[in-house]
XYZ file of C-alpha atoms in Angstrom:
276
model
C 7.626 88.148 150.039
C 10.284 86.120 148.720
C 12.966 87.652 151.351
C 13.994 90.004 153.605
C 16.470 92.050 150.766
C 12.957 92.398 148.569
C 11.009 93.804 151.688
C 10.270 97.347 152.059
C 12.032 99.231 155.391
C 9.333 101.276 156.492
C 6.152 101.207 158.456
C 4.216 98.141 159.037
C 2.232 96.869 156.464
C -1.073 95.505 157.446
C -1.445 92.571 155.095
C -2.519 90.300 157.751
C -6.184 91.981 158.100
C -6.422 92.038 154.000
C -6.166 88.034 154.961
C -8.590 88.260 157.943
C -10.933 90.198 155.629
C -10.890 87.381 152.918
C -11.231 84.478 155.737
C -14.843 86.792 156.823
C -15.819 86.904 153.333
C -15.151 82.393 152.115
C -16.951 82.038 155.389
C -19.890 84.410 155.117
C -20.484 82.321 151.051
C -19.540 78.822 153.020
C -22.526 79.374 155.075
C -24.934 81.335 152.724
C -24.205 78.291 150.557
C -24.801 76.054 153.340
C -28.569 77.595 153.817
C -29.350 77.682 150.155
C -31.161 74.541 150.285
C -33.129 75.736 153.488
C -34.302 78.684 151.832
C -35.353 77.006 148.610
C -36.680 73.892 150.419
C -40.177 74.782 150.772
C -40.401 75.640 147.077
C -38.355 72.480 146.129
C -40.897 70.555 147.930
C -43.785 71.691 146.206
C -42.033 71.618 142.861
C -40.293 67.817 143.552
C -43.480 66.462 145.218
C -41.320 65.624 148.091
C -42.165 65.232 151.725
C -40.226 66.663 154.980
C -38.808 63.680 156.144
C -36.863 63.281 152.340
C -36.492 66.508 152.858
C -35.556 65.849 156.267
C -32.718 63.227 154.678
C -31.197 65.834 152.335
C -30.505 67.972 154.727
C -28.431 65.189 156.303
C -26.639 64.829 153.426
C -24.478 67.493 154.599
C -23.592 66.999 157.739
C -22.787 62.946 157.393
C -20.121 64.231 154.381
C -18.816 67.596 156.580
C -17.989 65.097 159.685
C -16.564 62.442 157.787
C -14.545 64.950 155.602
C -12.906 66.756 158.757
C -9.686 64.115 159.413
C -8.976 63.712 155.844
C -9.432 67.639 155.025
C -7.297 68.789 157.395
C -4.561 66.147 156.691
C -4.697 67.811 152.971
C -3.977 70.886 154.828
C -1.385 70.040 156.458
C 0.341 67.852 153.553
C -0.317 70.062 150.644
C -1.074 73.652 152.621
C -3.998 76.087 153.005
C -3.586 78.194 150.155
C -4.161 75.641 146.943
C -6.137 73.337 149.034
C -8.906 75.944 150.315
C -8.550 77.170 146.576
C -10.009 73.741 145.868
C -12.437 73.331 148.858
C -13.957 77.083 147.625
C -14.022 75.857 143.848
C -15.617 72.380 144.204
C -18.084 73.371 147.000
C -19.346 76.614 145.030
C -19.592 74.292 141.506
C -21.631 71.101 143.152
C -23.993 74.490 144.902
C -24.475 75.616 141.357
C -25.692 72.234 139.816
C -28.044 71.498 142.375
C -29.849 74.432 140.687
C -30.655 72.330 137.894
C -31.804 68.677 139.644
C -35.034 70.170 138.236
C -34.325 68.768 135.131
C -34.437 65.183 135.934
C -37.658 63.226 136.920
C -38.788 63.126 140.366
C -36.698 60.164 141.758
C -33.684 61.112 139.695
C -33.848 64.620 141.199
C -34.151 63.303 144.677
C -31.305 61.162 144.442
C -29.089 63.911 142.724
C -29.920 66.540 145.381
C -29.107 64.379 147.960
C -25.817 63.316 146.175
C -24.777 66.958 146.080
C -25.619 67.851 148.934
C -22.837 65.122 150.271
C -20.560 66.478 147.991
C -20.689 70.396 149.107
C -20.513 69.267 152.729
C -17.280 67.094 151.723
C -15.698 69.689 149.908
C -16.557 72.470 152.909
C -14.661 70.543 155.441
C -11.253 71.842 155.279
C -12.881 75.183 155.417
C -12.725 76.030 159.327
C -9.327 74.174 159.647
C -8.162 76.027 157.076
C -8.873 79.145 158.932
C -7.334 78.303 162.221
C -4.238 77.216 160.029
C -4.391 81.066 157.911
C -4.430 83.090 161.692
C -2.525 80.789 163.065
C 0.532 81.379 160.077
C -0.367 85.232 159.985
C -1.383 86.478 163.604
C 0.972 86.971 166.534
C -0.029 84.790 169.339
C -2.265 88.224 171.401
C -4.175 88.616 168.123
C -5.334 85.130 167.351
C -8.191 85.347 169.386
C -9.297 88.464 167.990
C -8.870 87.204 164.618
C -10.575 83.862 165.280
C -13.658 85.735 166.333
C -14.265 87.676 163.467
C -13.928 85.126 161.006
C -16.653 83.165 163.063
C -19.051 85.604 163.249
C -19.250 85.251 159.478
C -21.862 82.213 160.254
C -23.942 84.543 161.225
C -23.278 87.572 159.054
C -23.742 85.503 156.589
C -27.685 84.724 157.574
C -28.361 88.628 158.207
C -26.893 89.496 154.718
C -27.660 86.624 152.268
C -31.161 85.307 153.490
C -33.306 88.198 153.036
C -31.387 88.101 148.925
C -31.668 84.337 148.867
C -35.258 84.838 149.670
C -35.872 87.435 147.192
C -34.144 85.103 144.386
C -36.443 82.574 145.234
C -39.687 84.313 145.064
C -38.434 86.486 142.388
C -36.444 84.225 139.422
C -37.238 80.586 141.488
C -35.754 78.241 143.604
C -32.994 76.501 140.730
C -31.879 80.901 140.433
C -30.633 80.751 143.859
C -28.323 77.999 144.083
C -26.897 79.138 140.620
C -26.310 82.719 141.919
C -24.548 81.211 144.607
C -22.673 78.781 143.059
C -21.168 80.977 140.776
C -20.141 84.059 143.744
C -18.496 80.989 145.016
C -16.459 80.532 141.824
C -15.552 83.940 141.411
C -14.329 84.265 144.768
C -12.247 81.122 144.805
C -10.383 82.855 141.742
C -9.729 85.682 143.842
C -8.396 83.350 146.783
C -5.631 82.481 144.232
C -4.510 85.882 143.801
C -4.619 87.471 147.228
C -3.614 84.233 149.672
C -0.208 83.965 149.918
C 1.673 82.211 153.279
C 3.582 85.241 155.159
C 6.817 84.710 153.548
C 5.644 84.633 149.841
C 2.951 87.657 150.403
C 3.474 90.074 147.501
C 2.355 92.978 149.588
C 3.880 92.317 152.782
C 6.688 94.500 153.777
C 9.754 93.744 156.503
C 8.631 95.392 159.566
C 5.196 93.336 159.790
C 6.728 90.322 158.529
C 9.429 90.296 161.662
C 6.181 91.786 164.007
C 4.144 88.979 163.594
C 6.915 86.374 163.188
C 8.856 87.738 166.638
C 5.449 87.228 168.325
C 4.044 83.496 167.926
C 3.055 83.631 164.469
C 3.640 80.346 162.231
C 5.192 82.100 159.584
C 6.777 79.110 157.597
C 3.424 76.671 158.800
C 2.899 75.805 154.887
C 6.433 76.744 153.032
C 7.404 73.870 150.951
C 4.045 71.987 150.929
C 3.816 68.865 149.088
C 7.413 68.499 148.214
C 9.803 65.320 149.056
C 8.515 62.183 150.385
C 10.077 62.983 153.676
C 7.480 65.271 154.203
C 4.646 63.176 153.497
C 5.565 60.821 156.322
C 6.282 62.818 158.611
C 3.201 65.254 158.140
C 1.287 62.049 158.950
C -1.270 62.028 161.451
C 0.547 61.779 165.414
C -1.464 58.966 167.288
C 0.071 59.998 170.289
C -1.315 63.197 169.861
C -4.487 62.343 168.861
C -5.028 60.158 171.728
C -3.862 63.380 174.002
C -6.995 65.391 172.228
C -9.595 62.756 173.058
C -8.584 62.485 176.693
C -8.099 65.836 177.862
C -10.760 66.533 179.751
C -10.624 70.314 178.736
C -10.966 69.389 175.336
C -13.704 67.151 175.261
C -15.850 69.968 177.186
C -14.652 72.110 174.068
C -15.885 69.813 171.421
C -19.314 68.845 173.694
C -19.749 72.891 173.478
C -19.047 73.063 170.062
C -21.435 70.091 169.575
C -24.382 71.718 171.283
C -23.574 75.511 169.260
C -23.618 73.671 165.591
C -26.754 71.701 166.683
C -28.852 74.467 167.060
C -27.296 76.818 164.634
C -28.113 74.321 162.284
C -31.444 73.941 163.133
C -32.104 77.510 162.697
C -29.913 77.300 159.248
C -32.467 74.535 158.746
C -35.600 73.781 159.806
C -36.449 76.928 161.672
């Protein structure tokens, strides 16, 4: 929507759960792709001669890369906005998934080491993914729906397990383990090309019409969160990380029983992602 003269007068349009549908969808692949390796690990073992603590170690990979990615992801968000920088996060993540199908091809040690290495990679290129999505409901969903929409778009991490590990599996003991992280890689791809065409912020949105626009603006929603990203070097300092406020966040009390929660809920589902 480029303004309110080129927006239809009519009913509300509801463009805002086209956008909820595609946040379900880059989360159910973020997480498939995050159990790839667990499904294929048993069969990478026996084909890499490796043991379950190097196993044990690549499975790390991830998680050191996703924590230390988080501050600096969602500063791109915020500098450059969601749309062209979860374009990115979807594109990068889904290629280094593909070439892990083909570590195979190097020895042993060489194989190890590139595994591991892109294993780093897809958990530094996932981390804008889940501020990204706060930043999407939060620019398209009046303040009474956020909650809603927050809660579908997580229960993708666990869609995503029902749906893709019984077809993960099959790949595997079907085509092999290398099949699996290709088929993956490249969905991944694919749907990052569609993220192009179908995210827009709720001012540019092609499809979006005037009476949902001025709905969800005239009830909490961040409408103009990412206009103008990336332009003017006033901008860049003031979109800056606020100390003050980041010292507020580790001191509420409320807050760190939120992130000791959240802690807890990512330890075991990654266990089960995993391990289990």
């Amino acid at each position: 929507m480029s303004g309110s003269s080129t927006m239809q007068k009519s009913k509300p349009t509801h463009v805002r759960y086209l956008i909820l549908l595609m946040l379900f969808l880059v989360t159910t692949i973020n997480y498939a792709d995050r159990a790839t390796i667990a499904i294929a690990g048993s069969s990478i073992q026996k084909d890499l001669g490796i043991t379950p603590v190097t196993l044990g170690y690549i499975f790390s990979a991830f998680g050191w890369a996703y924590v230390a990615g988080q501050i600096p992801g969602g500063w791109l968000l915020d500098r450059f906005g969601s749309k062209k920088v979860y374009a990115m996060s979807i594109f990068t993540w889904s290629l280094f998934t593909l070439l892990q199908g083909y570590v195979g091809e190097f020895g042993i040690s060489t194989a190890i080491v590139a595994l591991f290495m892109l294993r780093f990679l897809v958990g530094l290129a996932e981390a804008p993914s889940f501020p990204g999505n706060a930043r999407i409901v939060a620019a398209w969903f009046p303040t009474a729906e956020r909650g809603t929409a927050s809660a579908i778009f997580n229960s993708a991490q666990y869609f995503a397990t029902v749906l893709f590990a019984p077809l993960m599996g099959w790949i595997v003991y079907t085509y092999g383990w290398q099949h699996v992280f290709v088929v993956m890689g490249a969905v991944g791809i694919l749907f990052s090309m569609i993220w192009m065409k179908v995210i827009y912020g709720p001012r540019n949105h092609p499809m979006i019409n005037e009476a949902e626009f001025e709905h969800i603006s005239n009830n909490g929603a961040l409408v103009d969160l990412d206009q103008d990203k990336g332009k003017g070097k006033e901008k860049a300092a003031s979109s800056g990380p606020k100390w003050d406020y980041i010292r507020q966040l580790l001191t509420n009390r409320m807050m760190l029983g939120i992130y000791l929660s959240q802690y807890c809920i990512n330890g075991i589902t990654y266990f089960f992602l995993t391990w289990f």
